[in-house]
PDB file of C-alpha atoms in Angstrom:
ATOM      1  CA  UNK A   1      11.306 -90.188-119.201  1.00 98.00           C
ATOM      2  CA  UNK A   2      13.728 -87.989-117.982  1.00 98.00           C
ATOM      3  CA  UNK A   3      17.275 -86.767-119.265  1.00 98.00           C
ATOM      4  CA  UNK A   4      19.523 -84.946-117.361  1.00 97.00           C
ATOM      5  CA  UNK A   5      23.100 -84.325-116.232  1.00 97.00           C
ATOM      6  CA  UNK A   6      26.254 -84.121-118.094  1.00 95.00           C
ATOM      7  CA  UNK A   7      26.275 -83.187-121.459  1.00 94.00           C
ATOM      8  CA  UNK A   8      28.137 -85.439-123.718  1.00 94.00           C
ATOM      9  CA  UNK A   9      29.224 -87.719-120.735  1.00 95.00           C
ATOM     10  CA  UNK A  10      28.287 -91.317-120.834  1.00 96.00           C
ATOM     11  CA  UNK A  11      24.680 -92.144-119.894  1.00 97.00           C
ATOM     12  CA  UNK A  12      23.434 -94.315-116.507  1.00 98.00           C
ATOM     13  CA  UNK A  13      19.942 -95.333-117.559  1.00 98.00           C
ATOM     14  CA  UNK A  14      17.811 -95.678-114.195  1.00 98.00           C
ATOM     15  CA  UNK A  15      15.067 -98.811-113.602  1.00 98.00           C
ATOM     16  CA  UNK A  16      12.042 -98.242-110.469  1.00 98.00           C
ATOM     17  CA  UNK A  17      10.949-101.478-109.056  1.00 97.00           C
ATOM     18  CA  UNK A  18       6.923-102.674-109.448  1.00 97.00           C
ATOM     19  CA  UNK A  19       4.382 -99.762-108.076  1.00 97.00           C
ATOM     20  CA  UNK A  20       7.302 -96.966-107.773  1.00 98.00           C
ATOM     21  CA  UNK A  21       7.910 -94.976-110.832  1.00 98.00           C
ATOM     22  CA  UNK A  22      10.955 -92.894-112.089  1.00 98.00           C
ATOM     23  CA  UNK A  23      10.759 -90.480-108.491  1.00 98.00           C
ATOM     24  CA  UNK A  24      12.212 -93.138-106.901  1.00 98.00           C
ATOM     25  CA  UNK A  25      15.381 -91.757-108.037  1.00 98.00           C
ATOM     26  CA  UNK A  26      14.556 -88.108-107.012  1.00 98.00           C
ATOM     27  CA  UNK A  27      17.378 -88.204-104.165  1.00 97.00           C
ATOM     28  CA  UNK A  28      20.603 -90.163-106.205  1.00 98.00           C
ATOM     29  CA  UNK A  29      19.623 -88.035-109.266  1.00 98.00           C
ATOM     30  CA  UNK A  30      21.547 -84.960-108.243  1.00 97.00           C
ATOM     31  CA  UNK A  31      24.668 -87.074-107.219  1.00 97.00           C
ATOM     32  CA  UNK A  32      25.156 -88.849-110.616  1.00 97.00           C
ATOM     33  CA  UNK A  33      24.357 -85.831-112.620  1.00 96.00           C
ATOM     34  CA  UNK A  34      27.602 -84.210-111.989  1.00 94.00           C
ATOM     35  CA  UNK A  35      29.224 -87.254-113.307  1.00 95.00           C
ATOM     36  CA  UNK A  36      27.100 -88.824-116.110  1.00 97.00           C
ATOM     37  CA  UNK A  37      24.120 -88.422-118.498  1.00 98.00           C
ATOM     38  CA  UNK A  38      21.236 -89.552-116.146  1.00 98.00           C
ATOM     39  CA  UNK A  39      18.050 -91.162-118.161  1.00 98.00           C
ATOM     40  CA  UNK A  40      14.943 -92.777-116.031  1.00 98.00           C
ATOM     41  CA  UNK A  41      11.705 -94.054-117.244  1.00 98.00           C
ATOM     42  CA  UNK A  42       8.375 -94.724-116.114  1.00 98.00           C
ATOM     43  CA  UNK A  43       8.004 -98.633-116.725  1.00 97.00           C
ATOM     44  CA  UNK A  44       4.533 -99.184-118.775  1.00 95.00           C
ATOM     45  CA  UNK A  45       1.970 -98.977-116.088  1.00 95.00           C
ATOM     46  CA  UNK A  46       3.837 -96.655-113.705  1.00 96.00           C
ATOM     47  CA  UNK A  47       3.661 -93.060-113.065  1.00 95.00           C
ATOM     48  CA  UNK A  48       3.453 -91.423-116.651  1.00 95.00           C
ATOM     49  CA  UNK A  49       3.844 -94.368-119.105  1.00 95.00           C
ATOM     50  CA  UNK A  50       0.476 -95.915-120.133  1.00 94.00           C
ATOM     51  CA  UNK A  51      -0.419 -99.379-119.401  1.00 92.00           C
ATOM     52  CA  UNK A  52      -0.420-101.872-122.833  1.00 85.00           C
ATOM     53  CA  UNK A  53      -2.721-105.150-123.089  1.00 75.00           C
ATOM     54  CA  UNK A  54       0.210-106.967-124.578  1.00 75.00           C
ATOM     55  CA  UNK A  55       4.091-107.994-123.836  1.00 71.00           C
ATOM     56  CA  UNK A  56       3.944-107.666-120.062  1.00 88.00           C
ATOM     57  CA  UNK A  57       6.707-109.984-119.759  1.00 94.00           C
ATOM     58  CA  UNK A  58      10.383-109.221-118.261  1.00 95.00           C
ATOM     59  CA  UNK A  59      11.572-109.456-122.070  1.00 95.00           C
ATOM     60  CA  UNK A  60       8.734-107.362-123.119  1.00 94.00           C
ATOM     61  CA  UNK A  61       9.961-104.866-120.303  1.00 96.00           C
ATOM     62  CA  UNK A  62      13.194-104.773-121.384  1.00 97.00           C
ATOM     63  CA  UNK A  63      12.335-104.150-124.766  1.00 96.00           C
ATOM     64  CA  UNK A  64      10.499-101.051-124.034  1.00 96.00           C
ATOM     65  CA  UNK A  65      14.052 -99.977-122.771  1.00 98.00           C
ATOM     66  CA  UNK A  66      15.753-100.842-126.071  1.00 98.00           C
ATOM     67  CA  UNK A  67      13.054 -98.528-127.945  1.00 97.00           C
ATOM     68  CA  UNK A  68      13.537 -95.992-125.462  1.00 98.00           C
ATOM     69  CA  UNK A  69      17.264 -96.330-126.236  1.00 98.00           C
ATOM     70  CA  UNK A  70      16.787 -96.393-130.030  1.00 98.00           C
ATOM     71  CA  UNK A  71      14.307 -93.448-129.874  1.00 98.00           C
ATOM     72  CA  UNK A  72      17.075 -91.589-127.942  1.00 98.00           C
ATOM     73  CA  UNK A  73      19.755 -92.438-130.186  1.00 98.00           C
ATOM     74  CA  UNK A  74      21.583 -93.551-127.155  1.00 98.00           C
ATOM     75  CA  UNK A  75      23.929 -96.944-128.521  1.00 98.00           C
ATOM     76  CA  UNK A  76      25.257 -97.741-124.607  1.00 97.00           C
ATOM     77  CA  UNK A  77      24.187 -97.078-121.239  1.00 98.00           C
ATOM     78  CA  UNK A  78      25.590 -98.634-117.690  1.00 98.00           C
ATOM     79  CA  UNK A  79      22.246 -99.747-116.513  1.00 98.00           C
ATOM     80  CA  UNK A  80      20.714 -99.231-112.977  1.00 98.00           C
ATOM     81  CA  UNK A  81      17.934-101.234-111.302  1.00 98.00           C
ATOM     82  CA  UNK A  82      15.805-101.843-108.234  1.00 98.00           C
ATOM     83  CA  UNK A  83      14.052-104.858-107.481  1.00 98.00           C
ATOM     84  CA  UNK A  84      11.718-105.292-110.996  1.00 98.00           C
ATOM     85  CA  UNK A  85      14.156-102.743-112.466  1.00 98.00           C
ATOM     86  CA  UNK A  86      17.309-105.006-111.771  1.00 98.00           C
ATOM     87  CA  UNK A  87      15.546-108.099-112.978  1.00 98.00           C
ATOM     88  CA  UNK A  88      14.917-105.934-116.620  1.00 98.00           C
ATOM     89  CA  UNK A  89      18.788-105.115-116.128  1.00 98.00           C
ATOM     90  CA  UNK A  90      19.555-108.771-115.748  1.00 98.00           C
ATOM     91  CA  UNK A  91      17.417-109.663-118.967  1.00 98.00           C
ATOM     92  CA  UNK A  92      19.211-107.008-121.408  1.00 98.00           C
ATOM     93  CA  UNK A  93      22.830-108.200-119.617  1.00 98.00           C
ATOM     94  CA  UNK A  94      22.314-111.601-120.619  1.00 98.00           C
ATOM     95  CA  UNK A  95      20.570-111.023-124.030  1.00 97.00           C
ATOM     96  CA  UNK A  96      21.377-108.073-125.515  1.00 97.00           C
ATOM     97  CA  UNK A  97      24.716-107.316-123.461  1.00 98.00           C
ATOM     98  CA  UNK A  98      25.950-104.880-126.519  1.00 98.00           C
ATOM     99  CA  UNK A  99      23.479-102.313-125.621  1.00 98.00           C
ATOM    100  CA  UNK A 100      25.045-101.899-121.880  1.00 98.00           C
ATOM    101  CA  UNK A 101      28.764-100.601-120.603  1.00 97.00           C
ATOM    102  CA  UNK A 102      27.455-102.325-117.177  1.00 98.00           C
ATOM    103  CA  UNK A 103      25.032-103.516-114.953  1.00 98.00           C
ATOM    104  CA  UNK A 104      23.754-102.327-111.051  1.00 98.00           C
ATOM    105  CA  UNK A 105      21.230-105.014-109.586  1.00 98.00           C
ATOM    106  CA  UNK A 106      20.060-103.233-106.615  1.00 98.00           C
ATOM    107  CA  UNK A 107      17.372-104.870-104.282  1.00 98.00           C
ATOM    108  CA  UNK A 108      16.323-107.780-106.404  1.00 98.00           C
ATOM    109  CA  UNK A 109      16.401-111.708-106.792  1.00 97.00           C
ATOM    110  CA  UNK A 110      17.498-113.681-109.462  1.00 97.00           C
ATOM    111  CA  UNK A 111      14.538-116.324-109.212  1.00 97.00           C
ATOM    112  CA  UNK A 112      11.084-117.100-108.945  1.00 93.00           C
ATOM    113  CA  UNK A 113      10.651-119.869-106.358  1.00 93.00           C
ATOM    114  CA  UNK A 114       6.943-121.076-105.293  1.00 93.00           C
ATOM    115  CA  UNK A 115       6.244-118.982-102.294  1.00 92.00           C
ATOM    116  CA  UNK A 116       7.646-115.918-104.416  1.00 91.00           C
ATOM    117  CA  UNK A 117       4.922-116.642-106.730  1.00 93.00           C
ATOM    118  CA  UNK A 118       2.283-117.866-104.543  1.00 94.00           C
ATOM    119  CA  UNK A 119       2.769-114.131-102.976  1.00 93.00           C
ATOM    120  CA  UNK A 120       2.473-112.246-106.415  1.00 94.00           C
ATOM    121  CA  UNK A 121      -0.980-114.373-106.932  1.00 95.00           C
ATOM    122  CA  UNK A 122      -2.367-113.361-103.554  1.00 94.00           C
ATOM    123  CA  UNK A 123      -1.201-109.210-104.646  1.00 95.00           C
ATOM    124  CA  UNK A 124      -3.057-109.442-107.734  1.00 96.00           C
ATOM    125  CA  UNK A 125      -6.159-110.596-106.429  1.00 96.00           C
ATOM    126  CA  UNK A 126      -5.775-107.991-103.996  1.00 96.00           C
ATOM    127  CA  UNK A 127      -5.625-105.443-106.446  1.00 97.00           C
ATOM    128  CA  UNK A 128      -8.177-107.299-108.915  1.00 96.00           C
ATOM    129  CA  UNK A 129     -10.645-107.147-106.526  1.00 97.00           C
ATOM    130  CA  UNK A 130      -9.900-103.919-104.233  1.00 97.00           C
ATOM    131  CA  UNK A 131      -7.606-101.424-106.386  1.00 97.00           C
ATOM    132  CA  UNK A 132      -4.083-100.351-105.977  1.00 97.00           C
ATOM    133  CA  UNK A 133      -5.271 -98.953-102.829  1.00 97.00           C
ATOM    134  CA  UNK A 134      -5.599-102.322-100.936  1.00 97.00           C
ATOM    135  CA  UNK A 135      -1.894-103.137-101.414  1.00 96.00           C
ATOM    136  CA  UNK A 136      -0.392 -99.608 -99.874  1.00 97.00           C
ATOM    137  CA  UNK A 137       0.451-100.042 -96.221  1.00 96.00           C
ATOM    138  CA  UNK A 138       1.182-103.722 -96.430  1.00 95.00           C
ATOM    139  CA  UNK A 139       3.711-103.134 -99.402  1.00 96.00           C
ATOM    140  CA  UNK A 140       5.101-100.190 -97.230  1.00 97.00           C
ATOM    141  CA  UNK A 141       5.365-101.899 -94.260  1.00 96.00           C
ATOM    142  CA  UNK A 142       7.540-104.807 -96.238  1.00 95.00           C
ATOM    143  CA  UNK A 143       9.458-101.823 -97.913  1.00 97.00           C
ATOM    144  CA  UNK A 144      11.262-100.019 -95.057  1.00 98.00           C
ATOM    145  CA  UNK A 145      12.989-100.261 -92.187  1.00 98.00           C
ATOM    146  CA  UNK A 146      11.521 -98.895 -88.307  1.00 97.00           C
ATOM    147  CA  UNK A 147      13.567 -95.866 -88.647  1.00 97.00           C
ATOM    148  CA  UNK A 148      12.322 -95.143 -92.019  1.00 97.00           C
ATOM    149  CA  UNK A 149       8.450 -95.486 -91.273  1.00 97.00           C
ATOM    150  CA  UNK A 150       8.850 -92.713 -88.633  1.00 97.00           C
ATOM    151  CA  UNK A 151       9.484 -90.179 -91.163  1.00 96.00           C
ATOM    152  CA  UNK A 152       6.309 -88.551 -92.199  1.00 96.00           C
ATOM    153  CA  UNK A 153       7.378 -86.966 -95.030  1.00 96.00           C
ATOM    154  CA  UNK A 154       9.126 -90.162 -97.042  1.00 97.00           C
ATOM    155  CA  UNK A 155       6.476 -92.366 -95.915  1.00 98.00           C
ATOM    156  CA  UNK A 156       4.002 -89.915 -97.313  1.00 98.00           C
ATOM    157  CA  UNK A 157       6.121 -89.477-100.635  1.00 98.00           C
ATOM    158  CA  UNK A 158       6.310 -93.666-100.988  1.00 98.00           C
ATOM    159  CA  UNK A 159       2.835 -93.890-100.349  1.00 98.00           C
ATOM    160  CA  UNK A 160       1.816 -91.297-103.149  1.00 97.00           C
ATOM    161  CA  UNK A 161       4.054 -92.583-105.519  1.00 97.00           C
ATOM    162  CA  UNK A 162       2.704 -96.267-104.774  1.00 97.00           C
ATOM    163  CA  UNK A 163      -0.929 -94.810-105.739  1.00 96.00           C
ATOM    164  CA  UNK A 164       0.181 -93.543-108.992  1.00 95.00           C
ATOM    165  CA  UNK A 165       0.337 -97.111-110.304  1.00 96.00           C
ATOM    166  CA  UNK A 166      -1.994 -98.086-112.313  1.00 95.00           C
ATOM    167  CA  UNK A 167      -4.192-101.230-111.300  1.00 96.00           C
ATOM    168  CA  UNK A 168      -3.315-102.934-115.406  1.00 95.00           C
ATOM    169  CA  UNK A 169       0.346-101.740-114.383  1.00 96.00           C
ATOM    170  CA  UNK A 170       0.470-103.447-111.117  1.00 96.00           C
ATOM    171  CA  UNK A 171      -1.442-106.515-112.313  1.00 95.00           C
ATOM    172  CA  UNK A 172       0.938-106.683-115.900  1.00 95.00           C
ATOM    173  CA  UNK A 173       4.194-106.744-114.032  1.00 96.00           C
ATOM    174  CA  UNK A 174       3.690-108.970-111.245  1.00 95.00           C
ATOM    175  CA  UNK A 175       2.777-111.233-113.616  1.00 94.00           C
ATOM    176  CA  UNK A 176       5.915-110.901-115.541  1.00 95.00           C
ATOM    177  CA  UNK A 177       7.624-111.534-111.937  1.00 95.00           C
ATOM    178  CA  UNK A 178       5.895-114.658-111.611  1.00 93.00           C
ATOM    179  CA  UNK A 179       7.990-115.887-114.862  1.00 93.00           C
ATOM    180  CA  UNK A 180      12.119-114.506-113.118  1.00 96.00           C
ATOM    181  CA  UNK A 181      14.366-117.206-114.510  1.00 96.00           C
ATOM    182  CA  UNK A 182      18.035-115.504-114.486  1.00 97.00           C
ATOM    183  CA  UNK A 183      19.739-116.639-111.573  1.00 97.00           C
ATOM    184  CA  UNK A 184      20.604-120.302-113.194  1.00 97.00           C
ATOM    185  CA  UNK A 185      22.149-117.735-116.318  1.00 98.00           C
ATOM    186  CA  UNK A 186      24.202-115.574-113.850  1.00 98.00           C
ATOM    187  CA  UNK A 187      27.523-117.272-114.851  1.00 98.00           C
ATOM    188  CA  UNK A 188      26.807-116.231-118.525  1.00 97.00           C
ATOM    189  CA  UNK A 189      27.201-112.390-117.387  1.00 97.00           C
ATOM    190  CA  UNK A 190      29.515-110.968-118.956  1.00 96.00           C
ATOM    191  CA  UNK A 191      29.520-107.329-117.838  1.00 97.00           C
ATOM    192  CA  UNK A 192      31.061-105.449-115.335  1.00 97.00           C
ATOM    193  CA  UNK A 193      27.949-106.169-112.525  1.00 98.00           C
ATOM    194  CA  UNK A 194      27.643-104.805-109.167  1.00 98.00           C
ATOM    195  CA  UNK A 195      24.741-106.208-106.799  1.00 98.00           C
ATOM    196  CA  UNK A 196      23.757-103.680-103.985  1.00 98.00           C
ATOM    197  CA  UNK A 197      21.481-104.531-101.406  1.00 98.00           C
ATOM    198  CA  UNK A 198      19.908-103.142 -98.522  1.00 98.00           C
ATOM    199  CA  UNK A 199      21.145-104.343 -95.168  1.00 98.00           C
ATOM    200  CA  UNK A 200      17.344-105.122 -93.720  1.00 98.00           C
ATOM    201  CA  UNK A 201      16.066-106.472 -97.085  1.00 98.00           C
ATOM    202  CA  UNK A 202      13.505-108.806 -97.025  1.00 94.00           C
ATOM    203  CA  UNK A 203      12.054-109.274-100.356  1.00 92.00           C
ATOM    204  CA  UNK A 204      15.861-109.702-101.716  1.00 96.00           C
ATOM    205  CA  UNK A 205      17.564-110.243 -98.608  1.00 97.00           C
ATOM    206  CA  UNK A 206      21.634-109.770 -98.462  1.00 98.00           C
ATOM    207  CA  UNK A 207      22.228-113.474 -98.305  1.00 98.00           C
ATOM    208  CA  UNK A 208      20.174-114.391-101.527  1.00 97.00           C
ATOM    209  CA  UNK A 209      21.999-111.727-103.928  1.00 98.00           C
ATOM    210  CA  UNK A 210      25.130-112.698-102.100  1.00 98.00           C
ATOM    211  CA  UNK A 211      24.767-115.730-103.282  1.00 98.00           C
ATOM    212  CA  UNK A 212      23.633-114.295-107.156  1.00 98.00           C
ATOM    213  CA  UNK A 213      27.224-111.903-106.854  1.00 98.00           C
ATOM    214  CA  UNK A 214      28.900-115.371-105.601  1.00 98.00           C
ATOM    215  CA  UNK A 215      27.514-117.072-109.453  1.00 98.00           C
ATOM    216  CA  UNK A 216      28.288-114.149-111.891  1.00 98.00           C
ATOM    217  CA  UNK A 217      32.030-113.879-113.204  1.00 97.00           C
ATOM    218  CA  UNK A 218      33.867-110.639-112.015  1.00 96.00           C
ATOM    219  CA  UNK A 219      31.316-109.171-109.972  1.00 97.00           C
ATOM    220  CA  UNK A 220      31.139-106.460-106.944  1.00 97.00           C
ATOM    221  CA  UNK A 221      29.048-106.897-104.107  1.00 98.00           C
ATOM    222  CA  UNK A 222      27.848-103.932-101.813  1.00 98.00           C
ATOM    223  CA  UNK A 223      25.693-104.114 -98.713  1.00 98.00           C
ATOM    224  CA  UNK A 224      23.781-100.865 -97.833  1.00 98.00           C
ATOM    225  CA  UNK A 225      23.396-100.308 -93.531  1.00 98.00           C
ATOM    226  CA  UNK A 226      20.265 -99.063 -92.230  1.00 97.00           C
ATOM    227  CA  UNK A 227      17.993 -99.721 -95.484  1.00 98.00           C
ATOM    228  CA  UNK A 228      15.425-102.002 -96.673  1.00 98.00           C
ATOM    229  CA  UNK A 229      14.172-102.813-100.112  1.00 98.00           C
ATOM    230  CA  UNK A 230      13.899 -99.464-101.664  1.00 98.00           C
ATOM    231  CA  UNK A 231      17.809 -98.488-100.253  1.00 98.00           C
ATOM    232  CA  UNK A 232      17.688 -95.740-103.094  1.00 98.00           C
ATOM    233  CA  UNK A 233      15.086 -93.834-100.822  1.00 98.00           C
ATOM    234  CA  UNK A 234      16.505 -94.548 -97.980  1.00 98.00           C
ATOM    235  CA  UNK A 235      20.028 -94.503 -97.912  1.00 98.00           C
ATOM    236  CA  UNK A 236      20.484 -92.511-101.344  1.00 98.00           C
ATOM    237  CA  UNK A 237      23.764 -91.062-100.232  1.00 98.00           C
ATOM    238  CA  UNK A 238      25.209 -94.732 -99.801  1.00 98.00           C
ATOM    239  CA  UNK A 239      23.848 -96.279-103.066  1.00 98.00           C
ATOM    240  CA  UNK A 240      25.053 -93.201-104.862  1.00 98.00           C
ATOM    241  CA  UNK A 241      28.436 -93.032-103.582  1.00 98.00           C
ATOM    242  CA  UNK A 242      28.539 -97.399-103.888  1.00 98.00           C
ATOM    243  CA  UNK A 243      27.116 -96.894-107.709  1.00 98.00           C
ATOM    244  CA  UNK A 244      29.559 -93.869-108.232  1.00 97.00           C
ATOM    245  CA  UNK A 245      32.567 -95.591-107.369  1.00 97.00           C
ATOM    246  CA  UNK A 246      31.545 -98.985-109.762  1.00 97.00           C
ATOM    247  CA  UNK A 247      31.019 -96.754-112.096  1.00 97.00           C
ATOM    248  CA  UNK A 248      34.215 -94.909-111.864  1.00 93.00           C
ATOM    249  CA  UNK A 249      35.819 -98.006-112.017  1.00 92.00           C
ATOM    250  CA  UNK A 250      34.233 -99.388-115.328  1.00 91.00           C
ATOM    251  CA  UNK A 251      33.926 -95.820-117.441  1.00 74.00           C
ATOM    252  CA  UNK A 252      36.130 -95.839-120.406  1.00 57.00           C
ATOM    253  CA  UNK A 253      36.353 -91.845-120.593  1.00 44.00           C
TER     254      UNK A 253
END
């Protein structure tokens, strides 16, 4: 993990999504630091974090971010996700809501319909049987946007950071995926929530978490121009300055 930013200002925990790790971040970091404690994490799997034979579940997920918490001696954090990072943000809203000021759901759906899961199984066989490697330019090409796959230099830092996944990682949390129930429990929310979404999303396109803001009480809905599924990396100006002002909005200081 990673702890930066403000001293003695309240903290903004940061979630990756599946096959990123906490570098995903690298370009909002500096933006939120001036503002707030920032804390990111490699999910189990991911980047620095060891893979673990048990509890690869969304729960199990979140838990590892109450632990973190604990070990940190952090009480509350507004919590910020992307795609499998906004699902864990979605679990700890709903079931442990006294651990978070509020929620950011960036880039991720609230549900695991059959074709969402039929996809995951075809990924994991594709990784069972050929490595991480196997899944790198498809999962890229799903990622971004034209404009973003003729930059070199961000296609070579995705790509890098999408090899530093471990194959148990990879294979773990898609599984978890598989099991993404919270969209029927989106009207139990009861934290200040924002969902932010990348214009050109496919994966958790504008009109599905429109549709998740539409179900949860009191929520804020932002739409990100010119991005795709990881809008952190590729509009990180826009997400900062959308997550910035929620934030603003819902600090008591």
């Amino acid at each position: 993990y990673q702890l930066s930013g403000l001293e003695g200002a309240p903290v903004v925990t940061l979630a990756h999504g599946l096959a990123t790790d906490l570098t995903m971040w690298d370009f909002v970091v500096p933006r939120l630091e001036k503002h707030y404690r920032v804390l990111r994490y490699d999910s189990r799997g991911h980047g620095g974090s060891p893979a673990t034979a048990d509890n690869f579940t969304l729960d199990g997920l979140g838990l590892d971010v109450i632990g973190l918490l604990d070990s940190l001696k952090i009480e509350r954090t507004h919590f910020v996700g992307l795609s499998m990072g906004g699902m864990v943000g979605m679990g700890l809203a709903l079931d442990r809501p006294e651990r978070l000021s509020s929620l950011v759901v960036c880039d991720a759906r609230g549900d695991a319909p059959q074709a969402y899961r039929d996809s995951w199984n075809d990924r994991i066989a594709l990784v069972r049987a050929n490595g991480i490697e196997a899944i790198v330019e498809p999962t890229l090409a799903r990622w971004f946007t034209d404009a973003f796959k003729a930059r070199e230099d961000g296609m070579k830092f995705m790509r890098d950071m999408v090899l530093r996944t471990s194959v148990d990682g990879f294979i773990g949390s898609a599984e978890a995926l598989k099991e993404l129930d919270y969209a029927r429990r989106l009207p139990e929310m009861t934290l200040p929530t924002l969902f932010l979404v990348g214009g050109e999303d496919a994966g958790a396109p504008p009109a599905t978490m429109r549709t998740m803001h539409e179900a949860t009480p009191g929520s804020s809905f932002v739409e990100i121009a010119g991005a795709g599924h990881i809008s952190a990396v590729e509009q990180p100006e826009a997400v900062a300055a959308a997550v910035l002002e929620f934030l603003n909005r819902t600090t008591e200081r």
